[in-house]
Amino acid sequence: MAEMVKNMELKAIIFDLDGVICFTDEYHYLAWKAMADSIGVPFDREVNNRLRGVSRMASLDIVLERSTESYSQAEKENLANQKNELYKQYLTRITEQDLSPEVKETLLALREKGLKLAIGSSSKNTPMILQRLGLEGFFDAVSDGNNITHSKPDPEVFIKAAQMLGMPAENCLVVEDAVSGTEAGHRAGMQVACLGDASAAGAGEYNMASFGELLTVAQNWK
C-alpha cells in the first residue's frame, strides 16, 4: 500500500492547526488549569500533554480521571463550556503577528505550486483562530470540530477534508505535530509529514525540523 501511495501525485496538503499553523497549546493549558483548579482537581503539564489532538469532551474525561467526584453529563458539558470560554478569552490575544513568516511564505509557495490546501483540526475554535491569524478564506477547505463526530486518532477529520477538496486519499499529505493526529492521517490512507513531538517519535513518512521543509517534501514526493 505504501509503495502505491508513493507513486501517486501530490495534489493536496491537509494541515492540523494547533502546533502546526499556530501555537495555542499554552492557552489550552491555562484554560484547563483554571477549570480544574475551580473544582479542586490536580492538573499539570503531563496531563495536558495527553490532551493534544483530542476532542474537548474526551479531554475533559482525561482531566477528571484525578477527580474524587462523579459528574453527570450535564455537569461535564458545563465544565467543558467553562474551559472553552476561558480558552476563547485567551484566543483574543492572537493577532496576525502570531503567524510566522516561515509558515506564511511556505503556504503561499505551496499554493503557487498548484496544490490544494486544507485544515484538518479537532478544534471547534478553528474559524476564530483562522480569522485572527488573517487566514479566513485562505484554505480551500476547513474540516474541524464543528463538522466531525469522532476526534483523532479517528481519521474522520482528514477523510472529510479530502472529500471537501474532491481528492482521493492517496493524493493528500497530512501535516501533524501529534502522534494521535499522525495515526489519524495513516488511518485515512494518507502519508504524513510530522513536526514537533510526532517528528521526534519518527511517526511520519517525513519527519521535519521546520515547517519550511514542506517545500522539499512536496518537491521530492514520488
Coordinates of C-alpha atoms in Angstrom, one line a residue:
M1 CA 0.0 0.0 0.0
A2 CA 2.8 2.4 1.0
E3 CA 4.5 1.9 -2.4
M4 CA 1.3 2.5 -4.3
V5 CA 0.8 5.8 -2.3
K6 CA 4.3 7.0 -3.0
N7 CA 3.7 6.5 -6.7
M8 CA 0.7 8.9 -6.6
E9 CA 0.9 12.6 -7.5
L10 CA 0.7 15.0 -4.6
K11 CA -2.3 17.3 -5.1
A12 CA -3.4 18.4 -1.7
I13 CA -2.0 19.1 1.8
I14 CA -4.2 18.9 4.9
F15 CA -2.8 20.8 7.9
D16 CA -3.5 20.3 11.6
L17 CA -3.9 23.8 13.2
D18 CA -2.6 23.9 16.7
G19 CA 1.1 23.2 16.8
V20 CA 1.4 23.3 13.0
I21 CA 0.0 26.6 11.6
C22 CA 0.0 28.3 15.0
F23 CA 0.7 27.6 18.6
T24 CA -2.1 27.8 21.2
D25 CA -1.0 24.9 23.4
E26 CA -0.2 27.3 26.3
Y27 CA -3.7 28.9 26.1
H28 CA -5.2 25.4 26.2
Y29 CA -3.1 24.6 29.3
L30 CA -4.0 27.8 31.1
A31 CA -7.7 27.3 30.4
W32 CA -7.8 23.6 31.5
K33 CA -5.7 24.5 34.6
A34 CA -8.1 27.3 35.6
M35 CA -11.1 25.0 35.1
A36 CA -9.5 22.1 37.0
D37 CA -8.5 24.4 39.9
S38 CA -12.0 25.7 40.2
I39 CA -13.2 22.1 41.1
G40 CA -10.1 21.1 43.0
V41 CA -8.8 18.6 40.5
P42 CA -5.0 18.3 40.2
F43 CA -3.8 19.3 36.7
D44 CA -0.3 19.6 35.3
R45 CA 1.6 19.7 32.1
E46 CA 2.0 15.9 32.0
V47 CA -1.8 15.5 31.9
N48 CA -2.1 18.4 29.5
N49 CA 0.2 16.7 27.0
R50 CA -2.3 13.8 26.8
L51 CA -4.9 16.2 25.6
R52 CA -3.2 17.2 22.4
G53 CA -5.3 16.3 19.3
V54 CA -8.1 15.1 21.5
S55 CA -11.7 16.4 21.4
R56 CA -12.9 18.7 24.2
M57 CA -15.2 16.2 25.9
A58 CA -12.6 13.4 25.6
S59 CA -10.0 15.8 27.1
L60 CA -12.4 16.6 30.0
D61 CA -12.7 12.8 30.8
I62 CA -8.9 12.7 31.0
V63 CA -8.8 15.7 33.3
L64 CA -11.5 14.2 35.5
E65 CA -9.5 11.0 36.0
R66 CA -7.9 12.6 39.0
S67 CA -11.2 13.7 40.5
T68 CA -12.8 12.1 43.5
E69 CA -16.2 13.2 42.4
S70 CA -18.7 11.9 39.8
Y71 CA -20.2 14.2 37.3
S72 CA -23.4 14.0 35.3
Q73 CA -23.3 14.5 31.5
A74 CA -24.9 18.0 32.0
E75 CA -22.2 18.9 34.6
K76 CA -19.5 17.7 32.3
E77 CA -20.9 19.8 29.5
N78 CA -20.9 22.8 31.8
L79 CA -17.3 22.2 32.7
A80 CA -16.2 21.8 29.1
N81 CA -18.0 25.1 28.2
Q82 CA -16.3 26.8 31.1
K83 CA -13.0 25.7 29.8
N84 CA -13.8 26.8 26.3
E85 CA -15.0 30.3 27.4
L86 CA -11.7 30.7 29.2
Y87 CA -9.8 29.5 26.2
K88 CA -11.6 31.9 23.9
Q89 CA -10.7 34.8 26.2
Y90 CA -7.0 33.8 25.7
L91 CA -7.5 33.5 21.9
T92 CA -8.3 37.2 21.7
R93 CA -4.6 37.8 22.3
I94 CA -3.8 36.2 18.9
T95 CA -3.1 38.5 16.0
E96 CA -1.8 38.2 12.5
Q97 CA 1.7 38.7 14.0
D98 CA 1.4 35.2 15.5
L99 CA 1.5 33.7 12.0
S100 CA 5.2 33.2 11.5
P101 CA 6.8 34.5 8.2
E102 CA 8.1 30.9 7.6
V103 CA 4.6 29.5 7.8
K104 CA 3.0 32.3 5.7
E105 CA 5.7 32.1 3.0
T106 CA 5.6 28.3 2.8
L107 CA 1.8 28.3 2.5
L108 CA 2.0 30.8 -0.4
A109 CA 4.7 28.8 -2.1
L110 CA 2.7 25.6 -1.9
R111 CA -0.3 27.4 -3.3
E112 CA 1.8 28.7 -6.2
K113 CA 2.8 25.1 -6.9
G114 CA -0.9 24.5 -7.6
L115 CA -1.6 22.4 -4.5
K116 CA -4.9 22.5 -2.8
L117 CA -4.6 23.4 0.9
A118 CA -7.0 22.4 3.7
I119 CA -7.3 22.4 7.5
G120 CA -8.0 19.2 9.4
S121 CA -8.4 20.1 13.1
S122 CA -10.4 18.7 16.0
S123 CA -10.8 22.2 17.4
K124 CA -14.3 23.9 17.3
N125 CA -12.5 27.2 17.6
T126 CA -10.8 26.8 14.2
P127 CA -12.8 29.6 12.4
M128 CA -12.0 32.1 15.2
I129 CA -8.3 31.2 15.1
L130 CA -8.0 31.4 11.3
Q131 CA -9.8 34.8 11.4
R132 CA -7.5 36.2 14.0
L133 CA -4.4 34.9 12.1
G134 CA -5.6 36.7 8.9
L135 CA -6.2 33.3 7.2
E136 CA -10.0 33.4 7.0
G137 CA -10.9 32.2 3.5
F138 CA -7.4 31.2 2.6
F139 CA -7.8 27.5 2.7
D140 CA -9.7 25.5 0.0
A141 CA -11.4 23.5 2.7
V142 CA -11.8 23.5 6.5
S143 CA -12.7 20.3 8.3
D144 CA -12.8 20.8 12.1
G145 CA -14.5 20.0 15.3
N146 CA -17.7 21.7 14.0
N147 CA -18.3 19.1 11.3
I148 CA -16.9 15.8 12.8
T149 CA -18.3 13.3 15.2
H150 CA -15.1 11.5 16.2
S151 CA -11.8 13.1 17.1
K152 CA -8.3 11.9 16.3
P153 CA -6.9 9.3 16.2
D154 CA -10.1 8.6 14.3
P155 CA -9.5 9.5 10.6
E156 CA -12.8 11.3 10.1
V157 CA -11.5 14.8 10.1
F158 CA -9.0 14.1 7.3
I159 CA -11.4 11.9 5.3
K160 CA -13.9 14.8 5.3
A161 CA -11.2 17.3 4.4
A162 CA -10.2 15.2 1.3
Q163 CA -13.9 14.8 0.4
M164 CA -14.4 18.6 0.6
L165 CA -11.4 19.0 -1.7
G166 CA -12.6 16.3 -4.0
M167 CA -9.3 14.5 -3.7
P168 CA -8.6 10.8 -3.2
A169 CA -6.7 10.0 0.0
E170 CA -3.6 8.8 -1.9
N171 CA -3.2 12.3 -3.4
C172 CA -3.2 14.0 0.0
L173 CA -0.4 14.7 2.5
V174 CA -1.3 15.4 6.2
V175 CA 0.9 17.7 8.3
E176 CA 0.7 16.9 12.0
D177 CA 2.6 17.5 15.3
A178 CA 0.8 15.0 17.4
V179 CA 1.2 11.2 17.3
S180 CA -2.6 10.7 17.6
G181 CA -3.0 13.0 14.6
T182 CA -0.4 11.1 12.6
E183 CA -2.3 7.9 13.4
A184 CA -5.4 9.5 12.1
G185 CA -3.7 10.5 8.9
H186 CA -2.4 7.0 8.3
R187 CA -5.8 5.5 9.0
A188 CA -7.2 7.9 6.4
G189 CA -4.9 6.3 3.9
M190 CA -2.6 9.3 3.6
Q191 CA 1.1 9.9 4.1
V192 CA 2.1 12.2 7.0
A193 CA 4.7 14.9 7.4
C194 CA 5.4 15.4 11.1
L195 CA 6.6 18.3 13.2
G196 CA 7.2 18.5 17.0
D197 CA 6.5 15.5 19.2
A198 CA 5.4 13.4 16.2
S199 CA 8.5 14.1 14.3
A200 CA 10.7 13.3 17.4
A201 CA 8.9 10.0 17.6
G202 CA 9.6 9.3 13.9
A203 CA 5.9 8.8 13.4
G204 CA 5.6 10.0 9.8
E205 CA 6.9 9.2 6.4
Y206 CA 8.5 12.7 6.6
N207 CA 9.8 13.9 9.9
M208 CA 10.7 17.6 9.7
A209 CA 12.5 20.0 11.9
S210 CA 10.7 23.0 10.5
F211 CA 7.6 24.0 8.6
G212 CA 9.6 25.2 5.6
E213 CA 10.8 21.7 4.9
L214 CA 7.4 21.1 3.4
L215 CA 8.7 22.6 0.2
T216 CA 11.3 19.9 0.0
V217 CA 8.8 17.2 0.8
A218 CA 6.5 18.5 -2.0
Q219 CA 9.4 18.7 -4.4
N220 CA 10.6 15.2 -3.7
W221 CA 7.2 13.5 -3.5
K222 CA 7.2 10.3 -5.6

